[in-house]
Every structure is written in C-alpha cells, then in structure tokens.
Coordinates of C-alpha atoms in Angstrom, one line a residue:
Chain A
M24 CA 14.0 18.4 -23.7
L25 CA 17.0 19.7 -22.0
T26 CA 18.8 22.1 -24.2
E27 CA 22.6 22.0 -24.2
D28 CA 23.3 24.9 -21.9
K29 CA 20.7 24.0 -19.3
L30 CA 21.0 21.8 -16.2
L31 CA 18.8 19.6 -14.0
G32 CA 18.7 20.5 -10.3
S33 CA 18.3 18.2 -7.3
I34 CA 17.5 19.3 -3.7
E35 CA 17.8 16.5 -1.2
A36 CA 16.1 18.3 1.7
G37 CA 16.9 16.3 4.9
G38 CA 16.1 17.1 8.4
T39 CA 19.8 17.4 9.3
K40 CA 21.4 18.4 6.0
F41 CA 20.5 19.7 2.5
V42 CA 22.3 18.4 -0.6
C43 CA 21.9 20.5 -3.7
A44 CA 23.3 19.3 -7.0
V45 CA 23.1 19.9 -10.8
A46 CA 23.6 17.6 -13.7
G47 CA 23.3 17.5 -17.5
D48 CA 21.0 15.2 -19.4
D49 CA 23.5 12.3 -18.9
F50 CA 22.6 12.6 -15.1
N51 CA 26.2 13.0 -14.1
I52 CA 26.7 15.4 -11.3
I53 CA 28.4 18.6 -12.4
D54 CA 28.4 20.4 -9.0
Q55 CA 27.1 19.6 -5.6
E56 CA 26.9 21.4 -2.2
T57 CA 26.0 20.1 1.2
F58 CA 25.0 22.3 4.2
K59 CA 23.4 21.9 7.5
T60 CA 19.6 22.3 7.8
T61 CA 19.1 25.3 10.1
N62 CA 16.1 27.7 9.9
P63 CA 14.1 28.0 6.7
A64 CA 15.4 31.5 5.7
E65 CA 19.1 30.6 6.0
T66 CA 18.7 27.1 4.5
M67 CA 16.6 28.3 1.5
G68 CA 19.0 31.2 1.1
K69 CA 21.9 28.9 0.6
T70 CA 19.8 26.6 -1.7
I71 CA 18.8 29.5 -3.9
A72 CA 22.4 30.9 -4.0
F73 CA 23.6 27.5 -5.2
F74 CA 21.2 27.2 -8.1
Q75 CA 21.6 30.9 -9.1
K76 CA 25.2 30.0 -10.2
F77 CA 23.8 27.7 -12.9
N78 CA 21.3 27.9 -15.8
V79 CA 18.8 25.4 -14.3
A80 CA 15.9 24.1 -16.4
S81 CA 14.0 22.3 -13.7
I82 CA 14.4 21.0 -10.1
G83 CA 13.5 17.8 -8.4
I84 CA 13.0 18.0 -4.7
G85 CA 13.0 15.1 -2.2
S86 CA 12.1 16.6 1.2
F87 CA 11.7 15.5 4.7
G88 CA 8.1 15.4 5.7
P89 CA 5.3 15.4 6.2
I90 CA 4.8 17.6 3.1
G91 CA 1.9 18.5 0.7
I92 CA 2.6 16.8 -2.6
K93 CA -0.8 17.0 -4.3
E94 CA -1.0 19.9 -6.7
N95 CA -4.8 20.3 -6.3
R96 CA -4.5 20.7 -2.5
P97 CA -3.9 24.0 -0.7
D98 CA -0.9 22.6 1.2
Y99 CA 0.9 21.7 -2.0
G100 CA 4.6 22.6 -1.9
F101 CA 4.5 23.1 1.9
I102 CA 6.3 21.3 4.7
T103 CA 3.2 20.7 6.9
K104 CA 3.3 19.5 10.5
T105 CA 6.9 18.8 11.6
P106 CA 8.5 18.9 15.0
K107 CA 11.5 20.6 13.4
V108 CA 11.5 24.1 14.8
G109 CA 10.5 26.8 12.2
W110 CA 9.6 24.5 9.4
S111 CA 5.9 23.8 10.1
D112 CA 3.7 25.2 7.4
F113 CA 6.7 26.5 5.5
D114 CA 6.1 27.1 1.8
F115 CA 9.1 25.3 0.3
V116 CA 8.1 25.4 -3.4
G117 CA 6.8 28.9 -3.2
S118 CA 10.0 30.2 -1.6
L119 CA 12.1 28.5 -4.2
K120 CA 10.0 29.6 -7.1
A121 CA 10.0 33.2 -6.0
A122 CA 13.7 33.2 -6.7
I123 CA 14.1 30.6 -9.4
N124 CA 11.0 30.2 -11.4
V125 CA 11.5 26.8 -13.1
P126 CA 9.3 23.7 -13.2
V127 CA 9.7 21.6 -10.0
F128 CA 8.7 18.1 -8.9
F129 CA 8.1 18.1 -5.1
T130 CA 7.9 14.8 -3.3
T131 CA 9.3 13.0 -0.2
D132 CA 13.0 12.1 0.2
V133 CA 12.0 8.4 0.2
N134 CA 9.9 8.8 -3.0
S135 CA 12.9 10.4 -4.6
S136 CA 15.1 7.5 -3.5
A137 CA 12.6 5.0 -4.7
Y138 CA 12.4 6.8 -8.1
G139 CA 16.2 6.9 -8.3
E140 CA 16.4 3.1 -7.7
Y141 CA 13.6 2.6 -10.2
Q142 CA 15.2 4.6 -13.0
F143 CA 18.9 3.8 -12.4
G144 CA 19.0 0.7 -10.2
G145 CA 18.7 -1.8 -12.9
V146 CA 15.0 -2.5 -12.0
P147 CA 12.8 -3.7 -14.9
K148 CA 10.2 -1.0 -15.7
E149 CA 7.2 -3.2 -14.9
E150 CA 8.4 -3.9 -11.3
T151 CA 6.9 -2.6 -8.1
L152 CA 9.4 -1.5 -5.5
V153 CA 9.3 -0.2 -2.0
Y154 CA 12.2 2.0 -0.6
F155 CA 12.5 2.3 3.2
T156 CA 14.9 4.7 4.8
I157 CA 15.9 3.7 8.3
G158 CA 18.0 6.6 9.7
T159 CA 17.2 9.6 11.9
G160 CA 13.7 9.2 10.7
V161 CA 11.9 6.2 9.1
G162 CA 9.7 6.4 6.0
A163 CA 9.0 4.6 2.7
G164 CA 8.2 5.3 -0.9
V165 CA 6.4 2.9 -3.2
I166 CA 6.4 2.8 -7.0
Q167 CA 3.9 0.7 -9.0
G168 CA 3.5 1.0 -12.8
G169 CA 6.0 3.8 -12.8
S170 CA 3.9 6.0 -10.4
F171 CA 4.0 6.7 -6.7
V172 CA 1.5 5.0 -4.5
G173 CA -0.4 7.4 -2.2
G174 CA -3.9 8.9 -2.4
R175 CA -4.4 12.1 -0.4
S176 CA -0.7 12.3 0.2
H177 CA 2.5 10.3 0.5
P178 CA 2.8 7.0 2.6
E179 CA 3.8 7.4 6.2
M180 CA 5.0 3.8 6.9
G181 CA 7.4 5.0 9.5
H182 CA 4.5 5.0 11.9
I183 CA 3.1 1.5 11.5
L184 CA 2.5 -0.3 14.7
L185 CA 4.8 -3.3 15.5
R186 CA 4.8 -6.3 17.7
K187 CA 7.5 -5.8 20.3
H188 CA 10.5 -8.0 20.5
P189 CA 10.5 -10.0 23.8
D190 CA 13.8 -8.4 24.8
D191 CA 12.4 -4.9 24.0
I192 CA 9.1 -4.9 25.9
N193 CA 10.0 -2.1 28.3
F194 CA 11.5 0.3 25.8
P195 CA 8.9 3.0 25.2
G196 CA 10.2 4.1 21.8
V197 CA 11.2 7.6 20.7
C198 CA 8.5 8.7 18.4
R199 CA 7.0 11.9 19.8
F200 CA 3.6 11.1 18.3
H201 CA 3.3 7.3 18.8
G202 CA 6.1 6.2 21.1
D203 CA 6.9 2.7 19.9
C204 CA 5.8 2.7 16.2
L205 CA 8.4 1.6 13.6
E206 CA 10.2 5.0 13.7
G207 CA 10.0 4.9 17.5
L208 CA 11.6 1.5 17.7
A209 CA 14.0 1.3 14.7
S210 CA 15.3 4.8 13.9
G211 CA 18.9 5.9 14.8
P212 CA 17.8 7.8 17.9
S213 CA 16.1 4.6 19.2
L214 CA 19.5 2.9 19.3
A215 CA 21.0 5.6 21.5
A216 CA 18.0 5.8 23.7
R217 CA 18.1 2.0 24.4
T218 CA 21.9 1.6 24.8
G219 CA 23.2 5.0 25.9
I220 CA 25.7 4.6 23.0
K221 CA 25.4 6.5 19.7
G222 CA 24.1 4.1 17.0
E223 CA 27.3 4.2 15.0
D224 CA 29.4 3.2 18.0
I225 CA 27.4 0.1 18.8
A226 CA 29.3 -3.1 18.0
D227 CA 28.1 -5.3 15.1
D228 CA 27.5 -8.2 17.5
D229 CA 25.4 -6.3 20.0
P230 CA 22.1 -8.0 20.6
V231 CA 20.2 -4.8 19.8
W232 CA 20.7 -5.6 16.1
E233 CA 18.5 -8.7 16.5
I234 CA 15.8 -6.5 17.8
I235 CA 16.2 -4.0 15.0
A236 CA 16.1 -6.9 12.4
Y237 CA 12.9 -8.1 13.9
Y238 CA 11.3 -4.7 13.3
L239 CA 12.7 -4.3 9.8
A240 CA 11.4 -7.7 9.0
Q241 CA 7.9 -6.6 10.2
A242 CA 8.3 -3.5 7.9
A243 CA 9.2 -5.8 5.0
W244 CA 6.3 -8.2 5.8
S245 CA 3.9 -5.4 6.0
A246 CA 5.1 -4.0 2.7
T247 CA 4.9 -7.4 1.1
L248 CA 1.3 -7.8 2.1
D249 CA 0.2 -4.3 1.2
F250 CA 2.0 -3.8 -2.2
R251 CA 3.2 -7.3 -3.3
P252 CA 6.4 -5.7 -4.6
D253 CA 9.3 -7.2 -6.6
K254 CA 11.9 -5.6 -4.4
I255 CA 12.2 -4.0 -0.9
I256 CA 15.1 -1.7 -0.6
F257 CA 16.5 -0.6 2.8
G258 CA 18.5 2.6 2.7
G259 CA 19.6 5.0 5.4
S260 CA 22.3 4.9 8.0
V261 CA 20.9 2.2 10.3
S262 CA 20.2 -0.1 7.4
S263 CA 23.8 0.0 6.2
R264 CA 25.0 -1.8 9.3
P265 CA 26.8 -5.0 8.1
G266 CA 24.8 -8.2 8.7
L267 CA 21.6 -6.4 9.6
L268 CA 19.7 -7.3 6.3
A269 CA 20.8 -10.9 6.6
K270 CA 19.2 -11.0 10.1
T271 CA 16.1 -9.2 8.7
R272 CA 15.7 -11.9 5.9
Q273 CA 15.9 -14.7 8.5
Q274 CA 13.1 -13.1 10.6
F275 CA 11.1 -12.3 7.4
K276 CA 11.2 -16.0 6.4
L277 CA 9.8 -17.0 9.8
M278 CA 7.0 -14.5 9.5
N279 CA 6.0 -15.5 6.0
N280 CA 6.0 -19.2 7.0
D281 CA 5.8 -20.2 3.3
Y282 CA 2.5 -18.5 2.9
L283 CA 3.4 -16.1 0.0
T284 CA 5.8 -16.8 -2.9
V285 CA 8.3 -14.0 -2.9
P286 CA 11.6 -13.6 -4.9
A287 CA 14.7 -15.2 -3.4
L288 CA 15.2 -13.2 -0.3
D289 CA 18.8 -12.1 -1.2
D290 CA 17.2 -10.4 -4.3
Y291 CA 14.1 -9.2 -2.5
I292 CA 15.3 -7.5 0.8
V293 CA 18.3 -5.5 -0.4
H294 CA 20.5 -2.4 0.0
P295 CA 20.2 0.4 -2.6
A296 CA 21.8 -0.4 -5.9
I297 CA 23.0 3.2 -6.2
E298 CA 26.0 3.7 -3.9
N299 CA 26.9 6.5 -1.4
N300 CA 23.3 7.4 -0.6
G301 CA 22.9 8.7 -4.1
S302 CA 19.4 7.3 -4.8
A303 CA 17.6 10.4 -3.9
T304 CA 19.8 12.8 -5.9
Y305 CA 19.5 10.7 -9.1
G306 CA 15.8 10.3 -8.4
D307 CA 15.5 14.1 -8.1
F308 CA 17.3 14.6 -11.5
A309 CA 14.9 12.1 -13.2
L310 CA 11.9 13.8 -11.5
A311 CA 13.3 17.2 -12.6
M312 CA 13.4 15.9 -16.2
F313 CA 9.8 14.6 -15.7
A314 CA 8.6 18.1 -14.5
L315 CA 10.4 19.7 -17.5
R316 CA 8.6 17.5 -20.0
N317 CA 5.3 18.0 -18.3
A318 CA 5.8 21.8 -18.5
E319 CA 6.7 21.6 -22.2
K320 CA 3.6 19.5 -22.9
S321 CA 1.4 22.1 -21.1
D322 CA 3.0 24.9 -23.2
E323 CA 2.3 23.0 -26.4
R324 CA -1.4 22.6 -25.4
A325 CA -1.7 26.3 -24.4
Chain B
M29 CA -20.2 -2.0 -26.1
L30 CA -22.9 -4.4 -24.9
T31 CA -25.4 -5.1 -27.6
E32 CA -29.0 -5.2 -26.6
D33 CA -29.4 -9.0 -26.4
K34 CA -26.2 -9.7 -24.4
L35 CA -25.7 -9.7 -20.6
L36 CA -22.8 -9.0 -18.2
G37 CA -21.9 -11.9 -15.8
S38 CA -20.7 -11.9 -12.2
I39 CA -19.2 -14.7 -10.2
E40 CA -18.7 -13.9 -6.6
A41 CA -16.6 -17.0 -5.7
G42 CA -16.5 -17.2 -1.9
G43 CA -15.0 -20.0 0.2
T44 CA -18.4 -20.9 1.5
K45 CA -20.8 -20.0 -1.3
F46 CA -20.8 -18.9 -5.0
V47 CA -23.2 -16.1 -6.2
C48 CA -23.6 -16.0 -10.0
A49 CA -25.6 -13.2 -11.5
V50 CA -26.3 -11.5 -14.9
A51 CA -27.3 -7.9 -15.7
G52 CA -27.8 -5.7 -18.7
D53 CA -25.9 -2.5 -19.3
D54 CA -27.9 -0.7 -16.7
F55 CA -26.2 -3.1 -14.2
N56 CA -29.6 -4.2 -12.8
I57 CA -29.6 -7.9 -11.8
I58 CA -31.8 -9.9 -14.2
D59 CA -31.2 -13.3 -12.6
Q60 CA -29.1 -14.6 -9.7
E61 CA -28.2 -18.0 -8.2
T62 CA -26.5 -18.9 -5.0
F63 CA -25.0 -22.3 -4.1
K64 CA -22.6 -23.8 -1.7
T65 CA -18.9 -24.0 -2.5
T66 CA -18.2 -27.7 -2.6
N67 CA -15.5 -29.3 -4.8
P68 CA -14.3 -27.5 -7.9
A69 CA -16.0 -29.9 -10.4
E70 CA -19.4 -29.6 -8.9
T71 CA -19.2 -25.9 -8.1
M72 CA -17.9 -25.0 -11.6
G73 CA -20.5 -27.3 -13.1
K74 CA -23.3 -25.3 -11.5
T75 CA -21.6 -22.0 -12.4
I76 CA -21.3 -23.0 -16.1
A77 CA -24.9 -24.3 -16.1
F78 CA -26.1 -21.0 -14.8
F79 CA -24.4 -18.9 -17.4
Q80 CA -25.3 -21.2 -20.3
K81 CA -28.9 -20.2 -19.8
F82 CA -28.0 -16.7 -21.0
N83 CA -26.3 -14.9 -23.8
V84 CA -23.3 -13.6 -21.8
A85 CA -20.9 -11.1 -23.3
S86 CA -18.3 -11.1 -20.6
I87 CA -17.8 -12.2 -17.0
G88 CA -16.3 -10.5 -13.9
I89 CA -15.0 -12.8 -11.3
G90 CA -14.2 -11.9 -7.7
S91 CA -12.7 -15.0 -6.1
F92 CA -11.5 -16.1 -2.7
G93 CA -7.7 -16.4 -2.7
P94 CA -4.9 -16.5 -2.9
I95 CA -5.2 -16.3 -6.7
G96 CA -3.0 -15.5 -9.7
I97 CA -4.3 -12.2 -11.2
K98 CA -1.4 -11.1 -13.4
E99 CA -2.0 -12.1 -17.1
N100 CA 1.8 -12.3 -17.8
R101 CA 2.4 -14.9 -15.1
P102 CA 1.9 -18.7 -15.4
D103 CA -0.5 -18.9 -12.4
Y104 CA -2.9 -16.4 -14.0
G105 CA -6.5 -17.5 -13.6
F106 CA -5.6 -20.1 -10.9
I107 CA -6.6 -20.4 -7.3
T108 CA -3.1 -21.0 -5.9
K109 CA -2.3 -22.1 -2.4
T110 CA -5.5 -22.4 -0.4
P111 CA -6.3 -24.6 2.6
K112 CA -9.7 -25.3 1.0
V113 CA -9.6 -28.9 0.0
G114 CA -9.5 -29.6 -3.7
W115 CA -9.0 -26.0 -4.8
S116 CA -5.2 -25.6 -4.6
D117 CA -3.8 -25.0 -8.1
F118 CA -7.2 -25.1 -9.7
D119 CA -7.5 -23.4 -13.1
F120 CA -10.6 -21.3 -12.5
V121 CA -10.5 -19.1 -15.6
G122 CA -9.4 -22.0 -17.9
S123 CA -12.2 -24.3 -16.6
L124 CA -14.8 -21.5 -17.2
K125 CA -13.5 -20.5 -20.6
A126 CA -13.4 -24.1 -21.8
A127 CA -17.2 -24.0 -21.5
I128 CA -18.0 -20.3 -22.0
N129 CA -15.4 -18.6 -24.0
V130 CA -16.0 -14.9 -23.3
P131 CA -13.7 -12.1 -22.0
V132 CA -13.3 -12.3 -18.2
F133 CA -11.8 -10.1 -15.5
F134 CA -10.3 -12.2 -12.7
T135 CA -9.5 -10.7 -9.4
T136 CA -10.0 -11.1 -5.7
D137 CA -13.4 -10.8 -4.0
V138 CA -12.2 -7.8 -2.1
N139 CA -10.9 -6.1 -5.3
S140 CA -14.3 -6.7 -6.8
S141 CA -16.0 -5.2 -3.8
A142 CA -13.6 -2.2 -3.8
Y143 CA -14.4 -1.7 -7.5
G144 CA -18.1 -1.9 -6.9
E145 CA -17.9 0.8 -4.2
Y146 CA -15.6 2.9 -6.4
Q147 CA -18.0 2.7 -9.4
F148 CA -21.4 2.8 -7.7
G149 CA -20.8 3.9 -4.1
G150 CA -20.9 7.6 -4.8
V151 CA -17.1 8.0 -4.5
P152 CA -15.5 10.8 -6.6
K153 CA -13.4 9.2 -9.3
E154 CA -10.1 10.7 -8.2
E155 CA -10.5 9.2 -4.7
T156 CA -8.4 6.4 -3.3
L157 CA -10.2 3.7 -1.3
V158 CA -9.5 0.6 0.7
Y159 CA -12.1 -2.1 1.1
F160 CA -11.6 -4.6 3.9
T161 CA -13.8 -7.7 4.3
I162 CA -13.9 -9.0 7.9
G163 CA -15.7 -12.3 7.7
T164 CA -14.8 -16.0 7.5
G165 CA -11.6 -14.7 6.0
V166 CA -10.0 -11.2 6.1
G167 CA -8.6 -9.3 3.1
A168 CA -8.4 -6.0 1.5
G169 CA -8.6 -4.4 -2.0
V170 CA -7.2 -1.0 -2.8
I171 CA -8.0 1.4 -5.7
Q172 CA -5.9 4.4 -6.5
G173 CA -6.3 6.4 -9.7
G174 CA -9.0 3.9 -10.9
S175 CA -6.5 1.0 -10.8
F176 CA -5.9 -1.8 -8.3
V177 CA -2.8 -1.5 -6.0
G178 CA -0.7 -4.6 -6.1
G179 CA 2.6 -5.5 -7.9
R180 CA 3.3 -9.2 -8.3
S181 CA -0.2 -10.1 -7.2
H182 CA -3.1 -8.8 -5.0
P183 CA -2.7 -7.4 -1.5
E184 CA -2.9 -9.9 1.4
M185 CA -3.6 -7.5 4.2
G186 CA -5.5 -10.1 6.2
H187 CA -2.1 -11.3 7.4
I188 CA -0.6 -8.2 8.8
L189 CA 0.9 -8.5 12.3
L190 CA -1.0 -6.7 15.1
R191 CA -0.3 -5.6 18.5
K192 CA -2.3 -7.7 20.9
H193 CA -5.0 -6.3 23.0
P194 CA -4.1 -6.6 26.8
D195 CA -7.2 -8.7 27.4
D196 CA -6.4 -11.0 24.4
I197 CA -2.7 -11.8 25.2
N198 CA -3.3 -15.5 25.6
F199 CA -5.4 -16.1 22.6
P200 CA -3.2 -17.8 19.9
G201 CA -5.4 -16.8 16.9
V202 CA -6.8 -19.1 14.3
C203 CA -4.8 -18.4 11.1
R204 CA -3.2 -21.7 10.1
F205 CA -0.2 -19.9 8.6
H206 CA 0.5 -17.1 11.2
G207 CA -1.7 -17.8 14.3
D208 CA -2.4 -14.3 15.5
C209 CA -2.2 -12.1 12.4
L210 CA -5.2 -9.9 11.5
E211 CA -7.2 -12.8 10.1
G212 CA -6.2 -15.0 13.0
L213 CA -7.5 -12.4 15.5
A214 CA -10.5 -10.7 13.9
S215 CA -12.1 -13.2 11.5
G216 CA -15.5 -14.8 12.3
P217 CA -13.9 -18.1 13.4
S218 CA -11.7 -16.2 15.9
L219 CA -14.9 -15.1 17.7
A220 CA -16.1 -18.7 18.2
A221 CA -12.6 -19.8 19.1
R222 CA -12.3 -17.2 21.9
T223 CA -15.8 -17.4 23.3
G224 CA -17.1 -20.8 22.5
I225 CA -20.1 -19.0 21.0
K226 CA -20.8 -18.6 17.3
G227 CA -20.0 -15.0 16.2
E228 CA -23.5 -14.1 15.3
D229 CA -24.8 -15.3 18.7
I230 CA -22.5 -13.1 20.8
A231 CA -24.2 -10.1 22.4
D232 CA -23.6 -6.6 21.2
D233 CA -22.2 -5.6 24.6
D234 CA -19.8 -8.5 24.9
P235 CA -16.3 -7.2 25.7
V236 CA -14.9 -9.2 22.8
W237 CA -16.1 -6.4 20.5
E238 CA -13.7 -3.9 22.1
I239 CA -10.9 -6.3 21.2
I240 CA -12.1 -6.7 17.6
A241 CA -12.4 -2.9 17.3
Y242 CA -8.8 -2.5 18.5
Y243 CA -7.7 -4.8 15.7
L244 CA -9.9 -3.2 13.0
A245 CA -8.5 0.2 14.1
Q246 CA -4.9 -1.2 13.6
A247 CA -6.0 -2.4 10.1
A248 CA -7.4 1.1 9.3
W249 CA -4.3 2.8 10.7
S250 CA -2.0 0.6 8.7
A251 CA -4.1 1.3 5.5
T252 CA -4.0 5.0 6.3
L253 CA -0.2 5.0 6.5
D254 CA 0.3 2.8 3.5
F255 CA -2.1 4.2 1.0
R256 CA -3.4 7.6 2.4
P257 CA -6.9 6.8 1.2
D258 CA -10.0 9.0 1.1
K259 CA -12.1 6.2 2.5
I260 CA -11.7 2.9 4.3
I261 CA -14.7 0.6 3.9
F262 CA -15.3 -2.4 6.2
G263 CA -17.5 -5.1 4.7
G264 CA -18.1 -8.7 5.7
S265 CA -20.3 -10.3 8.4
V266 CA -18.1 -9.3 11.4
S267 CA -18.0 -5.7 10.3
S268 CA -21.7 -5.4 10.1
R269 CA -22.1 -5.8 14.0
P270 CA -23.9 -2.7 15.3
G271 CA -21.6 -0.3 17.1
L272 CA -18.3 -2.0 16.0
L273 CA -17.2 0.7 13.6
A274 CA -18.0 3.4 16.2
K275 CA -15.6 1.6 18.6
T276 CA -13.1 1.2 15.8
R277 CA -13.1 5.0 15.1
Q278 CA -12.5 5.7 18.8
Q279 CA -9.4 3.4 18.8
F280 CA -8.2 4.8 15.5
K281 CA -8.3 8.4 16.8
L282 CA -6.1 7.3 19.8
M283 CA -3.6 5.6 17.4
N284 CA -3.3 8.6 15.1
N285 CA -2.9 11.0 18.0
D286 CA -3.4 13.9 15.7
Y287 CA -0.4 13.0 13.6
L288 CA -2.1 12.8 10.2
T289 CA -5.0 14.8 8.9
V290 CA -7.7 12.4 7.7
P291 CA -11.4 13.0 6.7
A292 CA -14.0 13.2 9.5
L293 CA -13.9 9.7 10.9
D294 CA -17.6 9.1 10.3
D295 CA -17.0 9.6 6.6
Y296 CA -13.6 7.8 6.6
I297 CA -14.1 4.5 8.4
V298 CA -17.5 3.3 7.0
H299 CA -19.7 0.5 6.0
P300 CA -20.2 -0.3 2.3
A301 CA -22.5 2.2 0.5
I302 CA -24.0 -0.7 -1.6
E303 CA -26.4 -2.7 0.6
N304 CA -27.0 -6.4 1.1
N305 CA -23.3 -7.4 0.4
G306 CA -23.8 -6.3 -3.2
S307 CA -20.5 -4.5 -3.7
A308 CA -18.7 -7.5 -5.2
T309 CA -21.5 -8.4 -7.6
Y310 CA -21.8 -4.8 -8.9
G311 CA -18.0 -4.6 -9.1
D312 CA -17.9 -7.8 -11.1
F313 CA -20.4 -6.3 -13.6
A314 CA -18.3 -3.2 -14.0
L315 CA -15.1 -5.3 -14.4
A316 CA -17.0 -7.5 -17.0
M317 CA -17.7 -4.4 -18.9
F318 CA -14.1 -3.3 -18.6
A319 CA -13.0 -6.8 -19.9
L320 CA -15.4 -6.5 -22.8
R321 CA -14.1 -3.1 -23.9
N322 CA -10.5 -4.3 -23.6
A323 CA -11.3 -7.2 -25.8
E324 CA -13.0 -5.0 -28.4
K325 CA -10.0 -2.7 -28.4
S326 CA -7.7 -5.7 -29.1
D327 CA -10.0 -6.8 -31.9
E328 CA -9.8 -3.3 -33.4
R329 CA -6.0 -3.3 -33.3
A330 CA -5.8 -6.8 -34.8

C-alpha cells in the first residue's frame, strides 16, 4: 500500500511531448510537468529531474511504440523499432531505474488510456473495452477481464488494412511502413497530406471528415469482430473533431447491417469519459499502484 | 475427476454435419458417429441417442454460430441469428440437458479447435494462438493466457472487411450480410461462385488461389496486429489446399514489410497439428474435462 508520504508517478511518453505527473492514493494530481520530446538523453534527464523532486513509490509509464512490454523477453522496457530519430532500441525502463529505482509498469500509451478509462471511466469491471487513439499516430489498447489483450507484445491496430473510400482512391497514405493502412489514412498527418491544410484548420463541414469517419468505422467494425467489446473509445486529437463520431456511427451501422447485436451506438462508439486527454495519466497512476502491490507481494514471498 | 466408468463427450456441431464422440480420460476416442445436420429436432434426437448409449460425465460442444456463450446472458446456450433454416434462436444446451443432464462447455467450433490445438498441438502453455477455419463458413478462435478472447461474445472474424485483389474487383462476394467480407471472399462457396466449379475440383495451379492467399494473408495480418499471437493456424477444407499457405506466407511478408518481428513464417502461419480435422473434437474433450472440474468445484463450495 502507498504510505502517507509517498506518491504515485505517471509518465505519458508521447512522440511529440512527455507529460510527467505525481499523485497521492486518491489519484488527484499533485504536480505535473510537460516538455517536448527531443533526444532520449535530454528527455529522460528532464523526466528524472521531475521525479527526483518527490518521494515516489512507483511509476506507471504509457509510451509511444513499438515497445517491449513482456518482462520475460530481452526487449522488455525498450522502445524498439521507431522512425523517431535516436529512440530505436532505447532502454527506457533501464535508464529510468538507474536513477529512480522503484517498481514500474511499462506499457503503451493506448494501453494506459484504456486502463484509465477502465478504472475511472465508470465502466463496470466485467466489461471489455477498446481504446483507439487517432492523432499523430494511431493505435489501440484492449482490456478484457481486467487484463490487456496481446500475446507476444501489444496490439498494433494502427496498421490494419482498410477498404479505401471511393473519394480517396488516389491518396497513397502517409504510413512509412504500409502507406495506406489505418494510420496512413486516418492520422493527423494524413489530413494535412490530403488537403494541404493542417488538420486543426480544416473546417468541420469539409468532405474529408466523411472519409475519416469511413475509416474509423472500419476500425470500430474490426474491433467489434475481433474482441466483441462493450465499448469502443476514440481518443486523440483527430477523434475530438465535433460531429466525427456521429458520422462514424452511421457508417458502422451500414457495415454491421444488423448482423451483430451491439450496444446502442451512442453508448458504444464514444469519446473518453475522462476529460482533457487525462485517460493515460490516470491509467498510469492505477498501473503504478498495481506495480507497487505486485512488488510488495514478491517481497512477502521472498 | 473422471471416474473409471465415465466418459467425456464431444459434439462438433457444424452447419453441414454433426460429429459426436466419447473418450476416456486419456482422450482417445472410444466411439464416434457422424450425421447430416438437418432440422434441430432430428439432429438433436440423433445426438441424444448417441450419448444415451454411454455413461457420460460431461460434454464439450463446439458449435456453428453465431451462438450465446456467456453464462450470465439470456441467450446462453442458444444458436442465435443464423441463416440456417430452423436453427435461429434454438436452445441447444437446454435441449441437450433436458435429456442428458451433465455439465457442458458450450463454445464455437473454432474456439474448440483452437483449444484442441492449444492442449494437444504441442503449443507451450504461455503461447497465444489464433485458429481460423476457412471452409463453408469462415471464423476464428483466439486463446491468450489459456482463456478465450471475446468480451460480450465470441469473435466473428469471418466478417472483417478486406482490400480486394486487383483480379477480383468485380466479384461481389457471397456473404448474405456483407457481400465481400472475408467469408464472402474466401469461403468454399466463394470459389464455386467465382469459377462455376466446385472448390474441390479447381486445379492447384488455378489463379484463384493467389486471390484466396491474398485474403488469408490479410486475415493473418489482421490477427497479428490485433492479438500478437505466437501462431496462426488455418484449418478447414479450403485451407488444406496444397500450396495455399505458402502463397499466404509470401503475401503476409509483403504486408508486414518488416514492421513487426514475428516468428519464422513456416512456424507462424501453419496447418493444424492435429490431423484429420480432429482439433475440435479433442478441444471438446478438454473443455468437457474443464466443465466437469468446474462443476466439482461448485459442489465442494456448496
């Protein structure tokens, strides 16, 4: 258990920014710092300096990926093969623990967000949920029976293949590995590549949103068939566009064609319950608590 | 535990035939009967008559779907919405138990097959595996950590959307719900619909197999991204075509484009280890044993 003078830590390690935070056992944020993701040395230096100001009991980390999350594998704790310069094969957990040797839970940013929504989003504990982030990158985390889905590693649903929208046939997509996979077609950078306008400056009534909705509906349809979840949550900057999820639900309904019984679509394809992109940070705190309890159990057995 | 005079039962309930079998606790088949799937009354009558010849301790059922597999839901034990005449909303488990009141485990045929391969296919117990059947219908079962993946119900991966092969653009597919989903494009009936020749009579070097391989590779790619399994098994009559999985592996390699590290493809995209389509029957026996142990545990608690 968390003793009175100790705090839980969260690292939301994104490809563009890091958010570090600490909380007590009521999970209320006591302090928080956001900085740009630059090279590993500088970024980890700032991260370590933040946590050294506090008496931290354990840290939950939700990182951009791909990463190694299986403790029995040699790449555990590493950022593995990323196009982000300097970060490939970087020992994230090792670098952190060399300075701050506390129990950590290391997972993907989307797994952290899924866990935050699962623990604090008013979701019944027996429910299965899928959390997609649609932003600079695209990914998903899945929780069933309180555990993350994923065998050898974490899901990589950002790279599923899609059927192209008829008005998008000639767009090659922006994924450097697969061109027009989900991430290649629905991420923030795909909007700018198609329109020449930055995603946030595109009008709400631009026809590109119908195209994006068609792709998000395919992501939701795929998740429905794979996991039969109770809820599919779309977070990330692209998903927050007003009206986009309503369009996504319409397309999803056409795809299902009354084949599967799913919850009412307004309760099924939803925005995060936790506001201000807070799902990952709260998920990290809960995972930090989980790591702390596990470490205490190991100590008791030893 | 199974006492010496009692047997485990298996019902492999397919859309075209039922296979009923019994085995001792060494899982060797003692007797087996196969009959055509006609209407529920006749088919269940034959099923019950078979098991009444033996002293059965418990029965594992792997059924065609969609079915209700969650014990806390009102549709548990039912075949739900199927195009198969007479079988929609049929109370499979209730009808069986009214005659033979033993513990049962009710799941999909593909979950049974996945479980058979997991228990008896030489798979290490910590591995995650996906079992696809590509036959009259198309579906998949997934096991992670020894449990089935699936929240509200079982996966329905037969209905994922695919990217069409350039030589298959004008084929509308045969799925009555979705046209050209995976089942619509890669099932046995799709072969006859495309070529006018029954699937089993099409030559091994017919170009249609390149098209099917492209779709199976998409199924494998989707399963890889969703579940990060250690093994993807393709069973069913279509999958057994010589050379088809080799073509599938080639297409899969192109799709991955070295993005994810997966096992050597010859060990990753494979045929069932259990021969003669036996995976489901052996899985049913293991699930029957599981149901028996669960019932005994409940008795002990009561």
